[in-house]
CSV table of C-alpha atoms in Angstrom, one decimal:
chain,number,residue,atom,x,y,z
A,1,MET,CA,31.3,-1.1,29.0
A,2,ASN,CA,30.5,-1.7,25.2
A,3,LYS,CA,26.9,-2.4,23.8
A,4,THR,CA,29.2,-4.9,21.1
A,5,ILE,CA,30.7,-6.9,24.0
A,6,LEU,CA,26.7,-7.1,25.4
A,7,ILE,CA,25.0,-7.6,21.7
A,8,LYS,CA,27.3,-10.1,21.6
A,9,TYR,CA,26.2,-12.4,24.4
A,10,LEU,CA,22.6,-12.1,24.0
A,11,LYS,CA,23.4,-13.4,20.9
A,12,GLY,CA,25.2,-16.9,22.5
A,13,GLU,CA,28.5,-15.8,21.5
A,14,ALA,CA,30.9,-13.9,24.5
A,15,GLY,CA,33.5,-16.1,24.9
A,16,SER,CA,34.2,-16.8,28.9
A,17,HIS,CA,36.9,-13.3,29.5
A,18,GLU,CA,33.9,-11.5,28.1
A,19,VAL,CA,31.1,-13.0,30.1
A,20,GLU,CA,33.4,-11.9,33.0
A,21,ALA,CA,33.8,-8.2,32.2
A,22,ILE,CA,30.1,-8.3,32.2
A,23,ALA,CA,29.7,-9.8,35.1
A,24,GLU,CA,31.8,-7.6,36.8
A,25,TRP,CA,30.6,-4.7,35.0
A,26,LEU,CA,27.2,-5.4,36.3
A,27,ASP,CA,28.6,-5.1,39.7
A,28,ARG,CA,29.9,-2.2,40.4
A,29,SER,CA,26.2,-0.4,39.7
A,30,PRO,CA,22.9,-0.7,39.9
A,31,GLU,CA,22.4,1.2,36.7
A,32,ASN,CA,24.8,-1.3,34.6
A,33,LYS,CA,21.9,-4.0,35.9
A,34,LYS,CA,18.9,-2.0,34.8
A,35,TYR,CA,21.1,-1.4,31.6
A,36,PHE,CA,21.5,-4.4,31.0
A,37,ALA,CA,18.4,-6.1,31.6
A,38,ARG,CA,16.6,-3.1,29.6
A,39,LEU,CA,19.1,-4.3,26.7
A,40,LYS,CA,18.4,-8.4,27.5
A,41,LEU,CA,14.7,-7.6,27.2
A,42,LEU,CA,14.2,-6.0,23.9
A,43,TRP,CA,16.7,-8.1,22.4
A,44,ASP,CA,14.1,-11.4,23.4
A,45,ILE,CA,11.3,-9.0,22.7
A,46,SER,CA,12.3,-7.9,19.4
A,47,GLY,CA,12.4,-12.3,19.3
A,48,GLU,CA,8.5,-12.1,18.6
A,49,VAL,CA,8.9,-11.0,14.4
A,50,ALA,CA,11.6,-13.9,13.6
A,51,GLU,CA,8.4,-15.9,12.2
A,52,GLU,CA,8.0,-12.5,9.3
A,53,TYR,CA,12.0,-13.6,8.1
A,54,PRO,CA,12.9,-16.2,5.6
A,55,ARG,CA,15.6,-17.7,6.8
A,56,ARG,CA,18.9,-17.7,4.5
A,57,ARG,CA,20.7,-20.9,6.3
A,58,GLN,CA,19.7,-24.0,7.5
A,59,LYS,CA,22.3,-24.1,10.4
A,60,SER,CA,21.7,-26.2,13.2
A,61,ARG,CA,23.6,-24.9,15.9
A,62,GLU,CA,23.1,-25.7,19.0
A,63,ARG,CA,22.8,-21.9,20.4
A,64,LYS,CA,19.7,-21.3,18.5
A,65,LYS,CA,17.8,-22.7,20.5
A,66,PHE,CA,14.0,-22.4,19.6
A,67,TRP,CA,12.3,-21.1,21.9
A,68,LEU,CA,14.4,-17.5,20.2
A,69,ARG,CA,11.3,-17.3,17.9
A,70,THR,CA,8.1,-16.4,18.6
A,71,GLY,CA,5.8,-17.1,21.1
A,72,TYR,CA,6.2,-15.8,25.0
A,73,PHE,CA,5.6,-12.4,24.7
A,74,SER,CA,2.2,-13.0,22.2
A,75,ALA,CA,0.8,-15.1,24.8
A,76,ALA,CA,-2.3,-12.8,25.5
A,77,ALA,CA,-4.0,-11.7,22.2
A,78,ALA,CA,-5.4,-8.2,23.7
A,79,VAL,CA,-4.4,-8.5,27.9
A,80,ALA,CA,-1.4,-6.5,28.6
A,81,VAL,CA,1.2,-8.7,30.8
A,82,LEU,CA,3.6,-7.3,33.2
A,83,LEU,CA,6.2,-9.8,33.7
A,84,ALA,CA,7.0,-7.8,37.4
A,85,VAL,CA,4.6,-7.7,40.7
A,86,ASN,CA,1.8,-5.3,39.3
A,87,ILE,CA,-0.7,-6.9,37.0
A,88,PHE,CA,-2.0,-4.4,34.5
A,89,LEU,CA,-4.8,-4.9,32.4
A,90,MET,CA,-6.6,-3.4,29.3
A,91,THR,CA,-10.2,-3.8,28.3
A,92,GLY,CA,-12.1,-1.2,27.1
A,93,ASP,CA,-15.3,-0.6,24.1
A,94,ARG,CA,-15.4,2.2,22.1
A,95,ARG,CA,-18.1,0.8,20.7
A,96,ALA,CA,-21.5,3.0,20.7
A,97,ALA,CA,-24.3,2.1,23.0
A,98,GLY,CA,-27.1,3.4,23.1
A,99,THR,CA,-29.6,3.9,21.0
A,100,GLY,CA,-29.5,7.6,20.4
A,101,GLN,CA,-25.5,6.6,19.1
A,102,GLU,CA,-26.7,4.0,17.2
A,103,GLN,CA,-28.7,5.9,14.7
A,104,ALA,CA,-26.4,9.0,14.4
A,105,ALA,CA,-24.0,5.8,13.2
A,106,ALA,CA,-26.1,4.3,11.0
A,107,ALA,CA,-26.3,7.9,9.7
A,108,MET,CA,-22.9,8.2,8.9
A,109,GLU,CA,-21.2,6.2,6.0
A,110,ASP,CA,-18.5,4.7,5.6
A,111,VAL,CA,-14.7,5.7,6.1
A,112,THR,CA,-13.5,4.3,3.0
A,113,VAL,CA,-9.5,3.4,2.7
A,114,TYR,CA,-7.5,3.3,-0.6
A,115,THR,CA,-3.9,2.7,-0.9
A,116,HIS,CA,-2.4,2.6,-5.0
A,117,ARG,CA,-0.1,1.2,-6.4
A,118,GLY,CA,3.8,2.0,-4.6
A,119,VAL,CA,1.4,1.9,-1.2
A,120,VAL,CA,1.9,0.2,1.9
A,121,SER,CA,0.2,1.5,4.8
A,122,LYS,CA,-1.7,0.9,8.4
A,123,VAL,CA,-5.1,1.6,9.6
A,124,THR,CA,-7.0,1.4,13.0
A,125,LEU,CA,-10.4,0.1,13.4
A,126,PRO,CA,-13.0,2.0,15.3
A,127,ASP,CA,-12.8,-1.0,17.7
A,128,SER,CA,-8.6,-1.0,17.6
A,129,SER,CA,-7.9,-4.0,14.9
A,130,THR,CA,-5.6,-3.5,13.1
A,131,VAL,CA,-5.1,-3.1,9.1
A,132,TRP,CA,-1.8,-3.3,6.7
A,133,LEU,CA,-3.1,-2.8,3.7
A,134,ASN,CA,-0.9,-3.4,0.9
A,135,ALA,CA,-1.0,-1.3,-2.4
A,136,ASP,CA,-3.7,-0.9,-4.9
A,137,THR,CA,-6.5,-1.9,-2.4
A,138,ARG,CA,-9.5,-0.2,-0.9
A,139,LEU,CA,-11.7,-1.9,3.2
A,140,SER,CA,-14.1,0.7,4.1
A,141,TYR,CA,-15.6,0.4,7.5
A,142,PRO,CA,-18.1,2.1,9.5
A,143,PRO,CA,-16.6,5.6,11.1
A,144,VAL,CA,-18.8,3.4,14.9
A,145,PHE,CA,-19.4,0.1,14.6
A,146,THR,CA,-22.8,-1.1,15.9
A,147,GLY,CA,-25.3,-4.0,16.2
A,148,ASP,CA,-24.2,-7.9,16.1
A,149,SER,CA,-21.1,-7.9,14.7
A,150,ARG,CA,-18.6,-5.9,12.9
A,151,ARG,CA,-18.6,-5.4,8.7
A,152,VAL,CA,-15.9,-4.2,7.2
A,153,SER,CA,-14.7,-4.8,3.3
A,154,LEU,CA,-12.4,-5.2,0.8
A,155,SER,CA,-10.9,-5.1,-2.6
A,156,GLY,CA,-7.0,-5.6,-2.2
A,157,GLU,CA,-4.8,-7.5,0.1
A,158,ALA,CA,-4.6,-6.5,3.7
A,159,PHE,CA,-3.6,-8.2,7.2
A,160,PHE,CA,-5.6,-8.3,9.9
A,161,GLU,CA,-5.4,-7.6,13.5
A,162,VAL,CA,-8.6,-8.5,14.9
A,163,ALA,CA,-9.4,-7.4,18.5
A,164,ARG,CA,-10.6,-10.5,20.3
A,165,ASP,CA,-14.3,-9.0,20.8
A,166,THR,CA,-16.6,-13.3,21.0
A,167,LEU,CA,-19.7,-11.5,20.8
A,168,HIS,CA,-18.9,-9.0,18.2
A,169,PRO,CA,-17.5,-11.4,15.4
A,170,MET,CA,-16.1,-9.4,12.6
A,171,VAL,CA,-16.6,-9.9,9.0
A,172,VAL,CA,-14.6,-9.3,6.3
A,173,SER,CA,-16.6,-9.0,2.9
A,174,THR,CA,-14.2,-9.5,-0.3
A,175,ASP,CA,-15.4,-8.4,-3.8
A,176,LYS,CA,-15.3,-11.5,-5.0
A,177,GLY,CA,-18.1,-12.6,-2.5
A,178,ILE,CA,-16.3,-14.3,0.3
A,179,ASP,CA,-16.9,-13.5,3.5
A,180,ILE,CA,-14.7,-14.4,6.2
A,181,GLU,CA,-15.8,-14.1,10.3
A,182,VAL,CA,-13.7,-13.9,13.0
A,183,LEU,CA,-13.9,-13.9,16.5
A,184,GLY,CA,-10.1,-12.4,17.6
A,185,THR,CA,-7.0,-13.0,15.3
A,186,SER,CA,-4.5,-12.9,12.8
A,187,PHE,CA,-5.0,-13.5,8.5
A,188,LEU,CA,-3.8,-12.5,5.6
A,189,VAL,CA,-7.0,-11.4,3.3
A,190,ARG,CA,-5.5,-11.7,-0.9
A,191,SER,CA,-8.3,-10.2,-3.7
A,192,TYR,CA,-7.4,-8.7,-6.5
A,193,CYS,CA,-9.6,-7.9,-9.2
A,194,ASP,CA,-6.9,-8.5,-11.5
A,195,ASP,CA,-6.3,-12.0,-10.1
A,196,THR,CA,-7.6,-15.0,-10.8
A,197,GLU,CA,-8.0,-16.4,-7.9
A,198,SER,CA,-8.1,-14.4,-4.1
A,199,GLU,CA,-6.4,-16.2,-0.7
A,200,VAL,CA,-7.2,-16.3,2.8
A,201,THR,CA,-4.2,-17.5,5.2
A,202,LEU,CA,-4.8,-17.8,9.1
A,203,PHE,CA,-1.8,-17.1,11.4
A,204,GLU,CA,-3.8,-17.5,14.3
A,205,GLY,CA,-6.6,-17.8,16.1
A,206,SER,CA,-10.0,-18.8,14.5
A,207,VAL,CA,-11.7,-17.7,11.5
A,208,ALA,CA,-14.7,-19.2,9.8
A,209,TYR,CA,-14.5,-18.7,5.5
A,210,HIS,CA,-17.9,-18.2,3.8
A,211,TYR,CA,-19.0,-19.3,0.8
A,212,MET,CA,-21.2,-19.5,-2.8
A,213,ASN,CA,-20.4,-23.1,-2.9
A,214,SER,CA,-21.2,-22.5,-7.5
A,215,GLY,CA,-21.4,-26.9,-7.9
A,216,GLU,CA,-23.9,-27.4,-5.0
A,217,GLY,CA,-25.9,-23.9,-5.2
A,218,ARG,CA,-25.5,-23.1,-2.1
A,219,LYS,CA,-23.2,-21.5,0.9
A,220,GLU,CA,-20.8,-22.7,2.5
A,221,VAL,CA,-18.3,-22.5,4.9
A,222,ILE,CA,-14.9,-23.7,6.0
A,223,ARG,CA,-13.2,-23.4,9.3
A,224,MET,CA,-10.0,-22.4,9.2
A,225,SER,CA,-7.0,-23.3,12.0
A,226,PRO,CA,-3.7,-21.5,11.8
A,227,ASN,CA,-1.1,-22.2,9.6
A,228,GLU,CA,-4.1,-23.0,6.8
A,229,SER,CA,-4.7,-21.1,3.1
A,230,VAL,CA,-7.6,-21.9,1.9
A,231,VAL,CA,-7.6,-20.3,-2.1
A,232,PHE,CA,-10.9,-20.3,-4.1
A,233,ALA,CA,-10.1,-19.3,-8.3
A,234,ASP,CA,-12.2,-17.9,-9.8
A,235,GLY,CA,-14.7,-20.1,-12.0
A,236,ASP,CA,-13.6,-23.3,-9.8
A,237,PRO,CA,-16.9,-24.2,-7.9
A,238,ALA,CA,-15.4,-24.6,-4.8
A,239,PRO,CA,-12.0,-23.3,-2.7
A,240,ARG,CA,-8.8,-25.1,-2.2
A,241,LEU,CA,-7.9,-26.4,1.9
A,242,SER,CA,-4.3,-26.5,2.2
A,243,TYR,CA,-2.2,-27.0,5.3
A,244,ARG,CA,1.6,-24.8,4.9
A,245,ASP,CA,4.2,-24.2,7.6
A,246,ASP,CA,5.7,-20.9,5.1
A,247,ILE,CA,3.3,-18.2,5.1
A,248,TYR,CA,5.9,-15.8,6.8
A,249,LYS,CA,6.5,-14.9,4.0
A,250,ASP,CA,3.2,-13.7,3.3
A,251,ILE,CA,3.3,-10.8,5.1
A,252,ALA,CA,7.2,-9.8,4.0
A,253,TRP,CA,5.9,-6.5,2.4
A,254,MET,CA,4.7,-5.4,5.9
A,255,ASP,CA,8.0,-4.9,6.8
A,256,GLY,CA,8.9,-3.0,3.4
A,257,ASN,CA,9.9,-6.5,1.9
A,258,LEU,CA,9.4,-8.2,-0.6
A,259,VAL,CA,9.6,-12.6,-1.4
A,260,PHE,CA,10.1,-14.3,-4.1
A,261,ASP,CA,10.3,-18.6,-4.1
A,262,ASP,CA,10.3,-19.9,-7.2
A,263,MET,CA,6.7,-17.3,-8.2
A,264,PRO,CA,6.2,-17.3,-12.6
A,265,MET,CA,7.1,-14.3,-13.8
A,266,PRO,CA,3.7,-13.2,-14.8
A,267,GLU,CA,3.0,-13.1,-11.4
A,268,VAL,CA,6.2,-11.1,-10.1
A,269,PHE,CA,5.4,-8.7,-12.4
A,270,ARG,CA,1.7,-8.2,-11.4
A,271,ILE,CA,3.5,-7.4,-7.2
A,272,LEU,CA,5.7,-5.6,-8.9
A,273,GLU,CA,3.4,-3.2,-10.7
A,274,ARG,CA,1.1,-3.1,-8.1
A,275,TRP,CA,4.1,-2.6,-5.9
A,276,TYR,CA,7.1,0.0,-7.6
A,277,GLY,CA,3.2,1.2,-9.8
A,278,VAL,CA,5.5,0.9,-12.9
A,279,GLU,CA,4.2,-0.8,-15.7
A,280,PHE,CA,6.1,-3.7,-17.1
A,281,SER,CA,5.5,-4.1,-21.0
A,282,VAL,CA,7.3,-7.5,-22.0
A,283,VAL,CA,8.5,-7.7,-25.8
A,284,ASN,CA,10.3,-10.8,-25.8
A,285,GLU,CA,7.5,-13.5,-24.6
A,286,ALA,CA,10.4,-16.1,-24.2
A,287,VAL,CA,10.1,-14.4,-20.3
A,288,TRP,CA,6.8,-16.0,-19.3
A,289,GLY,CA,8.3,-19.2,-18.8
A,290,TYR,CA,10.7,-18.5,-16.6
A,291,SER,CA,10.1,-17.6,-12.6
A,292,LEU,CA,12.1,-16.3,-10.2
A,293,THR,CA,13.9,-16.9,-6.2
A,294,SER,CA,14.3,-14.2,-4.7
A,295,THR,CA,14.1,-11.9,-1.2
A,296,PHE,CA,14.3,-8.0,-1.2
A,297,TYR,CA,15.1,-5.7,1.3
A,298,SER,CA,13.2,-2.9,0.6
A,299,GLU,CA,15.2,-2.3,-2.3
A,300,PRO,CA,15.3,0.1,-4.9
A,301,LEU,CA,13.1,-1.1,-8.2
A,302,PHE,CA,16.0,-0.4,-9.8
A,303,SER,CA,18.5,-3.2,-7.8
A,304,VAL,CA,14.9,-6.0,-8.8
A,305,ILE,CA,16.4,-5.7,-12.4
A,306,GLU,CA,19.7,-5.8,-11.5
A,307,LEU,CA,18.3,-8.1,-9.9
A,308,MET,CA,15.8,-10.5,-12.7
A,309,GLU,CA,18.9,-8.9,-15.4
A,310,TYR,CA,21.9,-11.3,-14.0
A,311,CYS,CA,19.7,-14.4,-13.2
A,312,MET,CA,17.5,-14.3,-16.6
A,313,PRO,CA,19.0,-13.8,-19.9
A,314,PHE,CA,16.5,-10.3,-20.6
A,315,GLU,CA,17.3,-7.0,-20.5
A,316,PHE,CA,15.1,-5.0,-18.8
A,317,THR,CA,15.2,-0.6,-19.1
A,318,LEU,CA,13.2,1.8,-16.7
A,319,GLU,CA,12.1,5.1,-18.5
A,320,ASN,CA,9.3,7.0,-16.9
A,321,GLY,CA,7.3,4.6,-15.0
A,322,LYS,CA,7.9,2.1,-17.6
A,323,VAL,CA,10.3,-1.3,-17.2
A,324,THR,CA,10.7,-3.3,-21.1
A,325,VAL,CA,11.3,-6.3,-21.4
A,326,ARG,CA,13.9,-7.6,-24.4
B,1,MET,CA,-37.2,-12.5,36.1
B,2,ASN,CA,-37.8,-15.7,36.7
B,3,ASN,CA,-36.3,-17.5,40.1
B,4,CYS,CA,-33.0,-18.0,38.5
B,5,ASP,CA,-31.6,-14.3,38.4
B,6,THR,CA,-34.0,-13.7,41.4
B,7,TYR,CA,-31.5,-16.4,43.2
B,8,LEU,CA,-28.9,-14.9,41.9
B,9,LEU,CA,-29.2,-11.5,43.5
B,10,HIS,CA,-29.9,-12.8,46.8
B,11,LEU,CA,-25.9,-14.4,46.7
B,12,SER,CA,-22.6,-12.3,47.8
B,13,ALA,CA,-21.0,-11.2,46.8
B,14,GLU,CA,-17.6,-13.8,47.5
B,15,GLU,CA,-20.4,-16.6,46.9
B,16,GLN,CA,-20.5,-15.2,43.0
B,17,THR,CA,-16.9,-16.3,42.4
B,18,ARG,CA,-16.3,-18.7,40.8
B,19,GLN,CA,-13.5,-21.4,42.4
B,20,TYR,CA,-11.1,-23.7,40.5
B,21,ASN,CA,-11.8,-27.1,39.8
B,22,ASN,CA,-9.6,-29.9,38.5
B,23,MET,CA,-10.7,-29.8,35.3
B,24,ASP,CA,-9.7,-25.4,34.3
B,25,PHE,CA,-5.8,-26.2,36.1
B,26,ASP,CA,-6.0,-29.3,32.8
B,27,ARG,CA,-7.8,-26.2,30.6
B,28,ILE,CA,-4.7,-23.3,32.2
B,29,TYR,CA,-1.3,-26.4,32.4
B,30,LYS,CA,-2.9,-27.0,28.4
B,31,LYS,CA,-3.0,-22.8,27.4
B,32,TYR,CA,-0.2,-21.8,29.3
B,33,SER,CA,2.8,-24.0,29.6
B,34,LYS,CA,4.3,-23.3,27.1
B,35,TYR,CA,4.6,-19.6,27.2
B,36,ILE,CA,5.9,-20.6,30.5
B,37,PHE,CA,8.4,-22.5,29.7
B,38,ARG,CA,9.0,-19.9,27.5
B,39,TYR,CA,10.2,-17.4,30.0
B,40,SER,CA,12.0,-20.0,31.9
B,41,CYS,CA,13.8,-20.4,28.1
B,42,ARG,CA,14.9,-17.2,28.5
B,43,PHE,CA,17.3,-17.1,32.0
B,44,LEU,CA,17.1,-20.5,31.8
B,45,SER,CA,19.9,-22.2,29.4
B,46,GLY,CA,18.7,-25.9,30.3
B,47,LYS,CA,15.2,-27.4,28.5
B,48,GLU,CA,15.3,-28.9,31.8
B,49,ASP,CA,15.9,-26.6,34.0
B,50,ALA,CA,13.4,-24.7,32.4
B,51,GLU,CA,10.0,-28.2,31.9
B,52,ASN,CA,11.6,-28.0,36.0
B,53,ILE,CA,9.6,-24.5,36.1
B,54,VAL,CA,7.3,-24.4,34.4
B,55,HIS,CA,6.4,-28.3,36.6
B,56,ASP,CA,7.1,-25.6,39.8
B,57,THR,CA,5.0,-23.0,38.5
B,58,PHE,CA,2.3,-25.1,38.0
B,59,ILE,CA,2.0,-27.0,41.4
B,60,ALA,CA,2.3,-23.2,43.2
B,61,PHE,CA,-0.8,-22.3,41.1
B,62,MET,CA,-2.6,-25.1,42.1
B,63,ASN,CA,-1.7,-25.2,45.7
B,64,ALA,CA,-3.2,-21.6,45.3
B,65,GLY,CA,-5.9,-21.6,43.1
B,66,ASP,CA,-9.1,-21.6,45.9
B,67,ARG,CA,-7.6,-18.0,47.1
B,68,PHE,CA,-8.0,-17.4,43.1
B,69,ASP,CA,-11.5,-15.5,41.0
B,70,ALA,CA,-11.5,-18.8,38.6
B,71,GLU,CA,-12.5,-16.0,35.7
B,72,LYS,CA,-10.2,-13.9,36.2
B,73,ASP,CA,-6.6,-15.0,33.5
B,74,PRO,CA,-4.6,-16.7,35.4
B,75,LEU,CA,-1.8,-15.6,32.6
B,76,PRO,CA,-0.1,-12.6,34.6
B,77,TYR,CA,-0.1,-14.6,37.9
B,78,LEU,CA,1.4,-17.6,36.5
B,79,TYR,CA,4.1,-15.1,35.3
B,80,THR,CA,4.7,-13.6,38.7
B,81,ILE,CA,5.0,-17.7,40.1
B,82,ALA,CA,7.7,-18.5,37.4
B,83,ARG,CA,9.5,-15.0,37.6
B,84,ASN,CA,10.3,-16.0,41.1
B,85,ARG,CA,10.9,-19.1,41.1
B,86,CYS,CA,13.6,-18.7,38.0
B,87,ILE,CA,15.3,-16.1,40.2
B,88,SER,CA,15.8,-18.4,43.8
B,89,MET,CA,17.1,-21.1,40.6
B,90,LEU,CA,19.7,-18.5,39.5
B,91,ARG,CA,20.8,-16.9,43.3
B,92,ARG,CA,21.6,-20.5,43.8
B,93,ARG,CA,23.7,-21.5,40.3
B,94,ALA,CA,24.7,-17.4,40.7
B,95,VAL,CA,27.8,-18.4,42.8
B,96,GLU,CA,29.4,-21.0,40.4
B,97,SER,CA,28.2,-20.0,37.3
B,98,ARG,CA,29.5,-15.8,35.9
B,99,GLN,CA,26.9,-16.6,33.2
B,100,ASP,CA,23.9,-17.9,35.5
B,101,TYR,CA,24.7,-14.4,37.3
B,102,ILE,CA,24.1,-12.1,33.7
B,103,SER,CA,20.9,-14.4,34.2
B,104,LEU,CA,19.6,-13.0,37.5
B,105,VAL,CA,20.6,-10.2,37.0
B,106,SER,CA,18.4,-9.3,34.0
B,107,ALA,CA,15.8,-11.3,35.4
B,108,GLU,CA,15.6,-9.1,38.7
B,109,TYR,CA,16.2,-5.8,37.3
B,110,GLU,CA,13.5,-6.1,33.7
B,111,PRO,CA,11.0,-3.3,34.1
B,112,PRO,CA,7.9,-4.2,34.1
B,113,LEU,CA,6.7,-4.0,30.1
B,114,ASN,CA,3.1,-2.2,29.6
B,115,ILE,CA,1.7,-3.9,26.7
B,116,SER,CA,0.0,-6.4,25.0
B,117,GLY,CA,1.1,-8.9,22.7
B,118,ILE,CA,-0.4,-7.0,19.2
B,119,ASP,CA,0.8,-4.5,20.3
B,120,ILE,CA,4.3,-5.3,20.2
B,121,ARG,CA,4.7,-6.3,16.8
B,122,ASN,CA,2.6,-3.8,15.7
B,123,MET,CA,5.6,-1.5,17.8
B,124,LEU,CA,8.8,-4.3,16.0
B,125,ARG,CA,7.5,-4.2,13.0
B,126,LYS,CA,7.4,0.0,13.4
B,127,ALA,CA,10.5,0.3,14.9
B,128,LEU,CA,12.1,-2.4,12.0
B,129,GLY,CA,10.2,0.1,9.1
B,130,HIS,CA,12.5,2.8,10.6
B,131,MET,CA,16.1,1.7,10.8
B,132,SER,CA,17.3,2.8,7.3
B,133,PRO,CA,17.5,-0.6,5.6
B,134,LYS,CA,21.1,-1.6,5.8
B,135,VAL,CA,21.4,-1.0,9.6
B,136,ARG,CA,17.8,-3.6,9.6
B,137,GLU,CA,19.2,-6.2,6.6
B,138,THR,CA,22.2,-6.5,9.2
B,139,PHE,CA,20.2,-7.1,11.9
B,140,VAL,CA,17.8,-9.6,10.3
B,141,MET,CA,20.4,-11.3,9.1
B,142,SER,CA,22.5,-11.4,12.4
B,143,ARG,CA,19.0,-11.6,14.7
B,144,TYR,CA,16.9,-13.4,12.7
B,145,GLN,CA,19.2,-15.7,10.1
B,146,GLY,CA,21.4,-17.3,13.0
B,147,MET,CA,23.9,-15.3,11.5
B,148,THR,CA,27.6,-14.6,12.9
B,149,ASN,CA,29.0,-10.7,13.0
B,150,LYS,CA,32.0,-12.1,10.8
B,151,GLU,CA,29.0,-13.4,8.5
B,152,ILE,CA,27.2,-11.4,7.7
B,153,ALA,CA,30.6,-8.8,7.1
B,154,GLN,CA,31.4,-11.1,4.4
B,155,SER,CA,28.2,-11.9,3.1
B,156,LEU,CA,28.0,-8.1,3.1
B,157,GLY,CA,31.0,-7.0,2.0
B,158,ILE,CA,31.7,-4.3,5.2
B,159,SER,CA,34.6,-4.5,7.6
B,160,GLU,CA,32.9,-6.8,11.5
B,161,ARG,CA,33.6,-3.5,13.2
B,162,GLY,CA,30.5,-1.8,10.6
B,163,VAL,CA,28.4,-4.9,11.2
B,164,GLU,CA,28.9,-3.9,14.9
B,165,GLU,CA,27.8,0.1,14.3
B,166,ARG,CA,25.1,-1.6,12.9
B,167,MET,CA,24.1,-3.7,14.9
B,168,LYS,CA,24.1,-0.5,18.4
B,169,LYS,CA,21.9,1.5,15.8
B,170,ALA,CA,19.2,-1.5,14.8
B,171,MET,CA,19.6,-1.6,19.2
B,172,LEU,CA,19.1,1.8,19.6
B,173,GLU,CA,15.9,1.9,16.8
B,174,LEU,CA,14.0,-1.1,19.4
B,175,ARG,CA,15.0,1.4,22.3
B,176,LYS,CA,13.3,4.0,21.2
B,177,HIS,CA,10.7,2.2,19.9
B,178,PHE,CA,9.5,0.4,23.2
B,179,LYS,CA,10.7,3.6,24.9
B,180,ASP,CA,7.5,4.9,26.8
B,181,TYR,CA,6.6,0.8,27.6
B,182,LEU,CA,9.7,0.0,29.7
């Protein structure tokens, strides 16, 4: 039995002859049955990240059922689930207990992780939360979380998947003075010093966004729900909350993909500079008026430049880590 | 210690286990029915069938509820009930329908999955990251963008056979990454 036919079946594209052939093959031995069941499980599991990929086509096909996209496997955020008879629970508290350890931990310095331009990295925090760092980002955290909350600080862009702990909320502090209080959830923080705004986008769970309202002169808080994003532009007194249904393109970078959706060229260049670690030197200022819509799947810089040359009436020359735009 | 604490110390272990009440069932249904629905859809092709499974699952759960500690997570148990219900339904239909027979096999022979929801996505991203860009691109087009092999072949300017080979490589990469959890 060839794997191609099985994959075709899993996609819902197998014809009746092929279905019959698969059924007969399964009948022959329990090994075949186990093999197929495992293949199907892997296929179904892979649907968990379906929303992270922009859909190129809007076809409404009977076979493409909505349920193929995420949900089933992510049910219990921090609890492992078995599909058979045994039940397996993962618990664990890695927090330091007792004053002796707490004192020792306080004496230790924060751990700081940097990613330079052109680097994406993944970090596991002491509580087993996971943080993906985009290029040119700095994250600091204590070697052990002690006290009432889990405090980390961030400058740059990172996607957090925070381990659930309702007794000890995580607080992410950004260099622009925002504190994001988290219980157990996944969210994206973009706060680069050289951007003119910062953005926090919630994917799952709930967070409390604390900021200083410079108009009112007091600290305020916004409670966020999934699919909401809060943008705070430099110089504004307060941030703006909006609902978005296209949030997954913001984390395409975690898979090494770049998604531009009608993005103005100044921002495109800034993102490319961070991503590839190059410098853009603009000679022809007319380029600032253009914008780019495109997705790049783990592609090298010259592919990106080729495409830009194709869509826009400019010449891009890459030499010694510098791109000149004429 | 106040009077409350002293009283609690004297409760037996059985009495300390809180039992489910109607509000609990309501909350559990609201929270978990969508997961049971999506799970059932993995094996049953009709939306109505999946809805019936969800219904049967929660009824069975409520009937057995007094055996359970309301503080524990009911989800694993709900999945077990749902799985058994799916298998029963498929067994009846497998006689007539080869498609349902195949679904039955996949439900019965599925290995247990020792990994949490968060880790699954981490591992998936890792697996996708390890695929070569061409393999990943093909897999993404096929799995997430709903393109047929023919469409992908045309779009990428390769043969359908080339697409098939890449898909096999993609599934192999997934298998490599999840083999310790299956």
